[in-house]
PDB file of C-alpha atoms in Angstrom:
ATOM      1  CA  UNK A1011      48.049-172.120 -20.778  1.00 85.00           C
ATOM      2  CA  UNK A1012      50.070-170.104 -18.563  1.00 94.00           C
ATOM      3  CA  UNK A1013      50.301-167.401 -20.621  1.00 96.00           C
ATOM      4  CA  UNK A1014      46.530-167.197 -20.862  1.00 97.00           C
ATOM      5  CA  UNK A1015      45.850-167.161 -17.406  1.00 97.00           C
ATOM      6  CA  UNK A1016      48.620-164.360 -17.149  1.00 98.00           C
ATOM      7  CA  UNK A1017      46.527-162.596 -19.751  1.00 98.00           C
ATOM      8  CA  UNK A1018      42.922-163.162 -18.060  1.00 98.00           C
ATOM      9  CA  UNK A1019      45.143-161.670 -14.452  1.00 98.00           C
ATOM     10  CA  UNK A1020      46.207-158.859 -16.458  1.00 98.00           C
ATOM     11  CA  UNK A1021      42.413-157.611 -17.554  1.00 98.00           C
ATOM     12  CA  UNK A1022      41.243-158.113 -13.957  1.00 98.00           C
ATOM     13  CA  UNK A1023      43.992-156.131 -12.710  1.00 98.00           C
ATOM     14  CA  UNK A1024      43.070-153.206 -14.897  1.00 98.00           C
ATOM     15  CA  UNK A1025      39.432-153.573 -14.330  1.00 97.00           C
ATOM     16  CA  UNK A1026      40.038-153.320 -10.713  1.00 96.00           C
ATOM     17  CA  UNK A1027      42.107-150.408 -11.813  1.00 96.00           C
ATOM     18  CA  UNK A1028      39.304-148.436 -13.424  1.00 95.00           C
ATOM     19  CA  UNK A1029      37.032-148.391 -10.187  1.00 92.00           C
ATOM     20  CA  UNK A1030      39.308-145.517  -8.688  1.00 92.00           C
ATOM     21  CA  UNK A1031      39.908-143.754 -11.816  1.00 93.00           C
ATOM     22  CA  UNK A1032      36.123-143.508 -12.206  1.00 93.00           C
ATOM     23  CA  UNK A1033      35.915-142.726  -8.952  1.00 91.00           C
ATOM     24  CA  UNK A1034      38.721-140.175  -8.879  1.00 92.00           C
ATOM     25  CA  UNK A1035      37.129-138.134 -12.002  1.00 94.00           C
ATOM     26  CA  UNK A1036      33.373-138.132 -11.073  1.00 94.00           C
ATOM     27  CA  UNK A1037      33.446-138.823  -7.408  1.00 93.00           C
ATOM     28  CA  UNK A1038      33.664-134.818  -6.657  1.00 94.00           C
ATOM     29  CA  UNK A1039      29.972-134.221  -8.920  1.00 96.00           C
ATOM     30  CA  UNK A1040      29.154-137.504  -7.202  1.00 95.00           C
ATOM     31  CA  UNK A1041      29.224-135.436  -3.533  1.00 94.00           C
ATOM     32  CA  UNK A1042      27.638-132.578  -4.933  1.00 96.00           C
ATOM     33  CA  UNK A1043      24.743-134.055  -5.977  1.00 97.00           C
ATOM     34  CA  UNK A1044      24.485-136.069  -2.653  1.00 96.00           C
ATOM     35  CA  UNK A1045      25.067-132.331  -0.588  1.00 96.00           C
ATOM     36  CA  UNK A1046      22.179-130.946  -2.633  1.00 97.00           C
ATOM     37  CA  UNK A1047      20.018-133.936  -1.965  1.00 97.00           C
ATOM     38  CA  UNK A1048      20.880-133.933   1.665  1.00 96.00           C
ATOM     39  CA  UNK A1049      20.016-129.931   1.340  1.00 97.00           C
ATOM     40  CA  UNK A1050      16.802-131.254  -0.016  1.00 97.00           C
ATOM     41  CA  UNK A1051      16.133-133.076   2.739  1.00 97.00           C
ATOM     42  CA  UNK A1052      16.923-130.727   5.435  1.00 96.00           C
ATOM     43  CA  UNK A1053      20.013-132.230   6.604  1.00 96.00           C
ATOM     44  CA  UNK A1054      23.412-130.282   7.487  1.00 94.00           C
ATOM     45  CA  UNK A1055      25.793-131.627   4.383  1.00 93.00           C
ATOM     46  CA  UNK A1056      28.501-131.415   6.779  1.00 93.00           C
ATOM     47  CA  UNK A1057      27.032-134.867   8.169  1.00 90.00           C
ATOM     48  CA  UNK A1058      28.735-136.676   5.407  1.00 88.00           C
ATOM     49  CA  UNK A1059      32.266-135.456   6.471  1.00 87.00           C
ATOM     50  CA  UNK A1060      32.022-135.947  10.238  1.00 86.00           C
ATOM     51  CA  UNK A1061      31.085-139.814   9.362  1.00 82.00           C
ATOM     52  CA  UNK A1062      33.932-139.841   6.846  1.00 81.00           C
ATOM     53  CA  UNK A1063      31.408-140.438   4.387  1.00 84.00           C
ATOM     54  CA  UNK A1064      32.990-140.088   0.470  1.00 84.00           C
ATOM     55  CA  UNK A1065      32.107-140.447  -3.249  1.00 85.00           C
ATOM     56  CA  UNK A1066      35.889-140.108  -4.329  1.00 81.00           C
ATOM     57  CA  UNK A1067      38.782-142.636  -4.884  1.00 76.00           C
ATOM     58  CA  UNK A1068      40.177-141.638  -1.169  1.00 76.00           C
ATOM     59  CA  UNK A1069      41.293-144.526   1.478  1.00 76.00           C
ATOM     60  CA  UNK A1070      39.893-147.815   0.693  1.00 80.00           C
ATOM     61  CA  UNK A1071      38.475-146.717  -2.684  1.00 84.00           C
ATOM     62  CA  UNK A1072      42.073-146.949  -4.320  1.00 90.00           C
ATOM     63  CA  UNK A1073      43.952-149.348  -1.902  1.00 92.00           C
ATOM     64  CA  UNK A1074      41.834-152.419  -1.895  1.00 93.00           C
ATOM     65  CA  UNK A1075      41.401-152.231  -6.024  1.00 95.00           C
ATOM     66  CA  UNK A1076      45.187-151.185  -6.012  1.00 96.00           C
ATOM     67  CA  UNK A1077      45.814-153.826  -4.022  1.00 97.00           C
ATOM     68  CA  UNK A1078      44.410-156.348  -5.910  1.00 97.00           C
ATOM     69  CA  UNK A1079      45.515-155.271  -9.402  1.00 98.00           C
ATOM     70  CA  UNK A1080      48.986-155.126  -8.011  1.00 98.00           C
ATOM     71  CA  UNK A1081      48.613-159.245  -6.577  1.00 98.00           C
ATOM     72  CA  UNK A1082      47.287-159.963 -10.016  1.00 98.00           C
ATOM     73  CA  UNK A1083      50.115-158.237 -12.202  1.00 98.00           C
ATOM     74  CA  UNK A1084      52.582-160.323 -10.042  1.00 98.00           C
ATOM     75  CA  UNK A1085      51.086-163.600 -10.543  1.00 98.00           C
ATOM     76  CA  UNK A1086      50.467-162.351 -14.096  1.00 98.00           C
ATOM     77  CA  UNK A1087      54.167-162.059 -14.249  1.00 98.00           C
ATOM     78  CA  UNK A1088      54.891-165.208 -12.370  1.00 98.00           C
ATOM     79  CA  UNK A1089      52.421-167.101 -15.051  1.00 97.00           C
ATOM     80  CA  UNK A1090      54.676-165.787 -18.147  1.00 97.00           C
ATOM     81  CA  UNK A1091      57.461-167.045 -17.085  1.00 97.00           C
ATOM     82  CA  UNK A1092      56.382-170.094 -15.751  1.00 95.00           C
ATOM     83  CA  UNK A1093      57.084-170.104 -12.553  1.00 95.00           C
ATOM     84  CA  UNK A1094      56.208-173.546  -9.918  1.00 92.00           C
ATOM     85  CA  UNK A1095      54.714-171.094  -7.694  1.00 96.00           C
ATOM     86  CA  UNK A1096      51.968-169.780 -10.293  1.00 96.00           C
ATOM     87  CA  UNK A1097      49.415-172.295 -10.332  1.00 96.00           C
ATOM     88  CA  UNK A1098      49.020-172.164  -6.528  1.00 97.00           C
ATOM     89  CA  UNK A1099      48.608-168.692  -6.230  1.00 98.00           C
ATOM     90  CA  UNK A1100      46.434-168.344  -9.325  1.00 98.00           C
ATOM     91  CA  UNK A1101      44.121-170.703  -7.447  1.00 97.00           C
ATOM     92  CA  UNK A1102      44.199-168.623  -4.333  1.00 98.00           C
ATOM     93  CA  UNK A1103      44.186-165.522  -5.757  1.00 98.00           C
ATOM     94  CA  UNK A1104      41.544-165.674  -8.229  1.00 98.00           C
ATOM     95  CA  UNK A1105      39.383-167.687  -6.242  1.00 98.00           C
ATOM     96  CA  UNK A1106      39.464-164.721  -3.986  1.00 98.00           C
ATOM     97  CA  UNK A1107      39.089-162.344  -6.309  1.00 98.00           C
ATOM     98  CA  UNK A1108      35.805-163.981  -7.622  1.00 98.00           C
ATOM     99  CA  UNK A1109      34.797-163.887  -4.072  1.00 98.00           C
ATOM    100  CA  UNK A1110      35.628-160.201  -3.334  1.00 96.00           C
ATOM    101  CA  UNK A1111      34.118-159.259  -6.444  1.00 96.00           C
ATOM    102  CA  UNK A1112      30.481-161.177  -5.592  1.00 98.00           C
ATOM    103  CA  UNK A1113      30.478-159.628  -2.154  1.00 95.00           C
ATOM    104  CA  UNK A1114      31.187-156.126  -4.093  1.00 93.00           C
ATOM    105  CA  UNK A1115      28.234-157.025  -6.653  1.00 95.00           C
ATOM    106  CA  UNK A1116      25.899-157.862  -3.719  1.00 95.00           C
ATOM    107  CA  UNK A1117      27.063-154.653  -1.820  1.00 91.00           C
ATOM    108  CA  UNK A1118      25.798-152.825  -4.761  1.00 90.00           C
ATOM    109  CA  UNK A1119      22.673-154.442  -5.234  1.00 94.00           C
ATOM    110  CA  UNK A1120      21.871-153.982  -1.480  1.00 96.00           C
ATOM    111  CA  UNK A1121      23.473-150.713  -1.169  1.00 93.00           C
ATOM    112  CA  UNK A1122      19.889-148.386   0.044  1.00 95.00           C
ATOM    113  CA  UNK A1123      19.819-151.264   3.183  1.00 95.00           C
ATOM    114  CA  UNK A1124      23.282-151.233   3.687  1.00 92.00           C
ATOM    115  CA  UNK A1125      23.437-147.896   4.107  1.00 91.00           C
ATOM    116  CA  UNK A1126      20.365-147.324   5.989  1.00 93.00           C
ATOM    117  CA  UNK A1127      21.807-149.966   8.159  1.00 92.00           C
ATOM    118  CA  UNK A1128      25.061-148.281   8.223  1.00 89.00           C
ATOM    119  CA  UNK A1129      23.823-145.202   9.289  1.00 90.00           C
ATOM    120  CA  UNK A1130      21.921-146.780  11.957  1.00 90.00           C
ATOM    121  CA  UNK A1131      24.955-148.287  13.433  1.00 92.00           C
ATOM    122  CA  UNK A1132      26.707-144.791  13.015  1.00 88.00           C
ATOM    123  CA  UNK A1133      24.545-143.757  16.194  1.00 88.00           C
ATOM    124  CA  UNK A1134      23.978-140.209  14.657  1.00 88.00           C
ATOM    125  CA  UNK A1135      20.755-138.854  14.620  1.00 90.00           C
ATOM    126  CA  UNK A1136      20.799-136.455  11.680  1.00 89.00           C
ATOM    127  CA  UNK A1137      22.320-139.335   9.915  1.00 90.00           C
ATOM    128  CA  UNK A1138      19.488-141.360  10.794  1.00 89.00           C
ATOM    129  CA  UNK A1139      16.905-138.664   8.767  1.00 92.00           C
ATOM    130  CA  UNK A1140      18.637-139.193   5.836  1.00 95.00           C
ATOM    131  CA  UNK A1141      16.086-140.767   2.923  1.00 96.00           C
ATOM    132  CA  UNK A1142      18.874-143.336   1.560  1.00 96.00           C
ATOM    133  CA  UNK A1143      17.156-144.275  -1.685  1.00 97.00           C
ATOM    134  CA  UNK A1144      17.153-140.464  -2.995  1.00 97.00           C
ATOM    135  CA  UNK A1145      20.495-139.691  -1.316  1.00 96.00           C
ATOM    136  CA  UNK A1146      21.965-142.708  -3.360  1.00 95.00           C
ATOM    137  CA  UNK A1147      20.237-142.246  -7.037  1.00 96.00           C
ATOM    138  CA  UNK A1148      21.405-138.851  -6.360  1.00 97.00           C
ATOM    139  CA  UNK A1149      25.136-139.655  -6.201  1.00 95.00           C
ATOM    140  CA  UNK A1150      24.733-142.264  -8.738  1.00 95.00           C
ATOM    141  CA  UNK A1151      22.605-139.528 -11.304  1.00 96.00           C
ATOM    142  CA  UNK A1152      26.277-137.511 -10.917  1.00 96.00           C
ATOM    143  CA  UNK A1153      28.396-140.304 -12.645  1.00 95.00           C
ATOM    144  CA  UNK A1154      28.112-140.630 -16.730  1.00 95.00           C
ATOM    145  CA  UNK A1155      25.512-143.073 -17.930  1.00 93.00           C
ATOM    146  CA  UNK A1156      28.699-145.113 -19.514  1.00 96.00           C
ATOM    147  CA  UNK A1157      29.766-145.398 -15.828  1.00 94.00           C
ATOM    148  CA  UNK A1158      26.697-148.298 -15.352  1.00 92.00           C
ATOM    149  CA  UNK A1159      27.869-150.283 -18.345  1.00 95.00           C
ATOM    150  CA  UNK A1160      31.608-150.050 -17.278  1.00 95.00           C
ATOM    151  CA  UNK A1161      30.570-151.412 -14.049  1.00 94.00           C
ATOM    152  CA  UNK A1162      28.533-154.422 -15.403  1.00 96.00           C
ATOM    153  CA  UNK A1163      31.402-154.448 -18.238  1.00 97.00           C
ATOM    154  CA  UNK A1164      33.930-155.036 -15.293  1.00 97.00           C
ATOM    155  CA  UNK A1165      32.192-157.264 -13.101  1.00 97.00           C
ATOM    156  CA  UNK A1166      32.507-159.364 -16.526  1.00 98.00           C
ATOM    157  CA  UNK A1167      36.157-159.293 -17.041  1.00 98.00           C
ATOM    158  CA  UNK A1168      36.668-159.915 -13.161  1.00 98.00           C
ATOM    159  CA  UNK A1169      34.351-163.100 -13.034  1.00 98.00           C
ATOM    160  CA  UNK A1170      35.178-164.596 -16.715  1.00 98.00           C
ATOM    161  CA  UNK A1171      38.667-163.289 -16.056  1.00 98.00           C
ATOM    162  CA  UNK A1172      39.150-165.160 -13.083  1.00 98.00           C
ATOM    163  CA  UNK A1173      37.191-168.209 -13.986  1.00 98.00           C
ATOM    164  CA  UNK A1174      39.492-168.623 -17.117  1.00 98.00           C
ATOM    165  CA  UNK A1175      42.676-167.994 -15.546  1.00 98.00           C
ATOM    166  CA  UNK A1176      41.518-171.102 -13.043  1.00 97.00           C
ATOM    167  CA  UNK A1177      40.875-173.261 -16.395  1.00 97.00           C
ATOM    168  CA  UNK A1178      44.004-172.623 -17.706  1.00 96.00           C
ATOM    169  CA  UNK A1179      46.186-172.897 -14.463  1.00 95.00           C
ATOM    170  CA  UNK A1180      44.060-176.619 -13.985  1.00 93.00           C
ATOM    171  CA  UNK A1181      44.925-177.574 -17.253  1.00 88.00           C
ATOM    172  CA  UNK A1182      48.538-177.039 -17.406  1.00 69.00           C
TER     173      UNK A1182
END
């Protein structure tokens, strides 16, 4: 059973993986299409870059899924060769990772108020004139239409991965 849980850590590490790869290749059309809706709206684009505002696999975007890919492969590794220590971790690990991951679906699903909100708290007035909903399908309308099943593909492999790998670590 260990080896299937090492196999279930292995797909979540690589779906975690793909989120700054996707990022990385479309995030640049991503910020064009968000500059020409902010140009739409009347609003300087530069406003994205004084907020640190970014569509691309920079800073968080390829640490936190690089960091958790990297925690899975070495409990992954730790589950092949059956090591005491495996079981523990895959139970803190990929309890957390099912966590992370829900807070990242509901992030997503809420993203036009989080942002709104975000730019409230930002204190910036010219961010504050920004129409989120358009600003957001406009990024979005930038990334393949693939890129919305890979997502929902993902968030599959990261729950069911997860939820087996528990299984298996409970029933060893």
């Amino acid at each position: 059973m260990n080896t299937l849980a090492a196999v279930m850590q292995l797909s979540v590490a690589a779906a975690f993986l793909s989120i700054p790869l996707v990022r990385h290749r479309f995030g640049p059309a991503a910020k064009a299409a968000a500059v020409t809706e902010l140009r739409r709206q009347n609003v300087r684009p530069e406003v994205l870059e004084e907020n640190r505002l970014r569509f691309d696999a920079g800073g968080h975007e390829t640490a936190a899924p690089a960091a958790v890919a990297a925690v899975m492969t070495v409990i992954a590794a730790l589950n092949f060769a059956g090591a005491g220590q495996a079981q523990l971790l895959t139970w803190i690990f990929s309890s957390l990772v099912v966590l992370m991951n829900a807070a990242i679906v509901y992030s997503n699903v809420t993203a036009v108020q989080s942002v709104e909100a975000a730019f409230r708290r930002k204190g910036d007035p010219e961010l504050a004139r920004v129409e989120v909903a358009p600003f957001l399908r406009a990024a979005e309308d930038a990334f393949p239409r693939w890129v919305r099943a890979q997502a929902y593909l993902r968030n599959a492999v990261v729950f069911a991965g997860s939820f087996v790998a528990l299984a298996a670590v409970s029933l060893v």
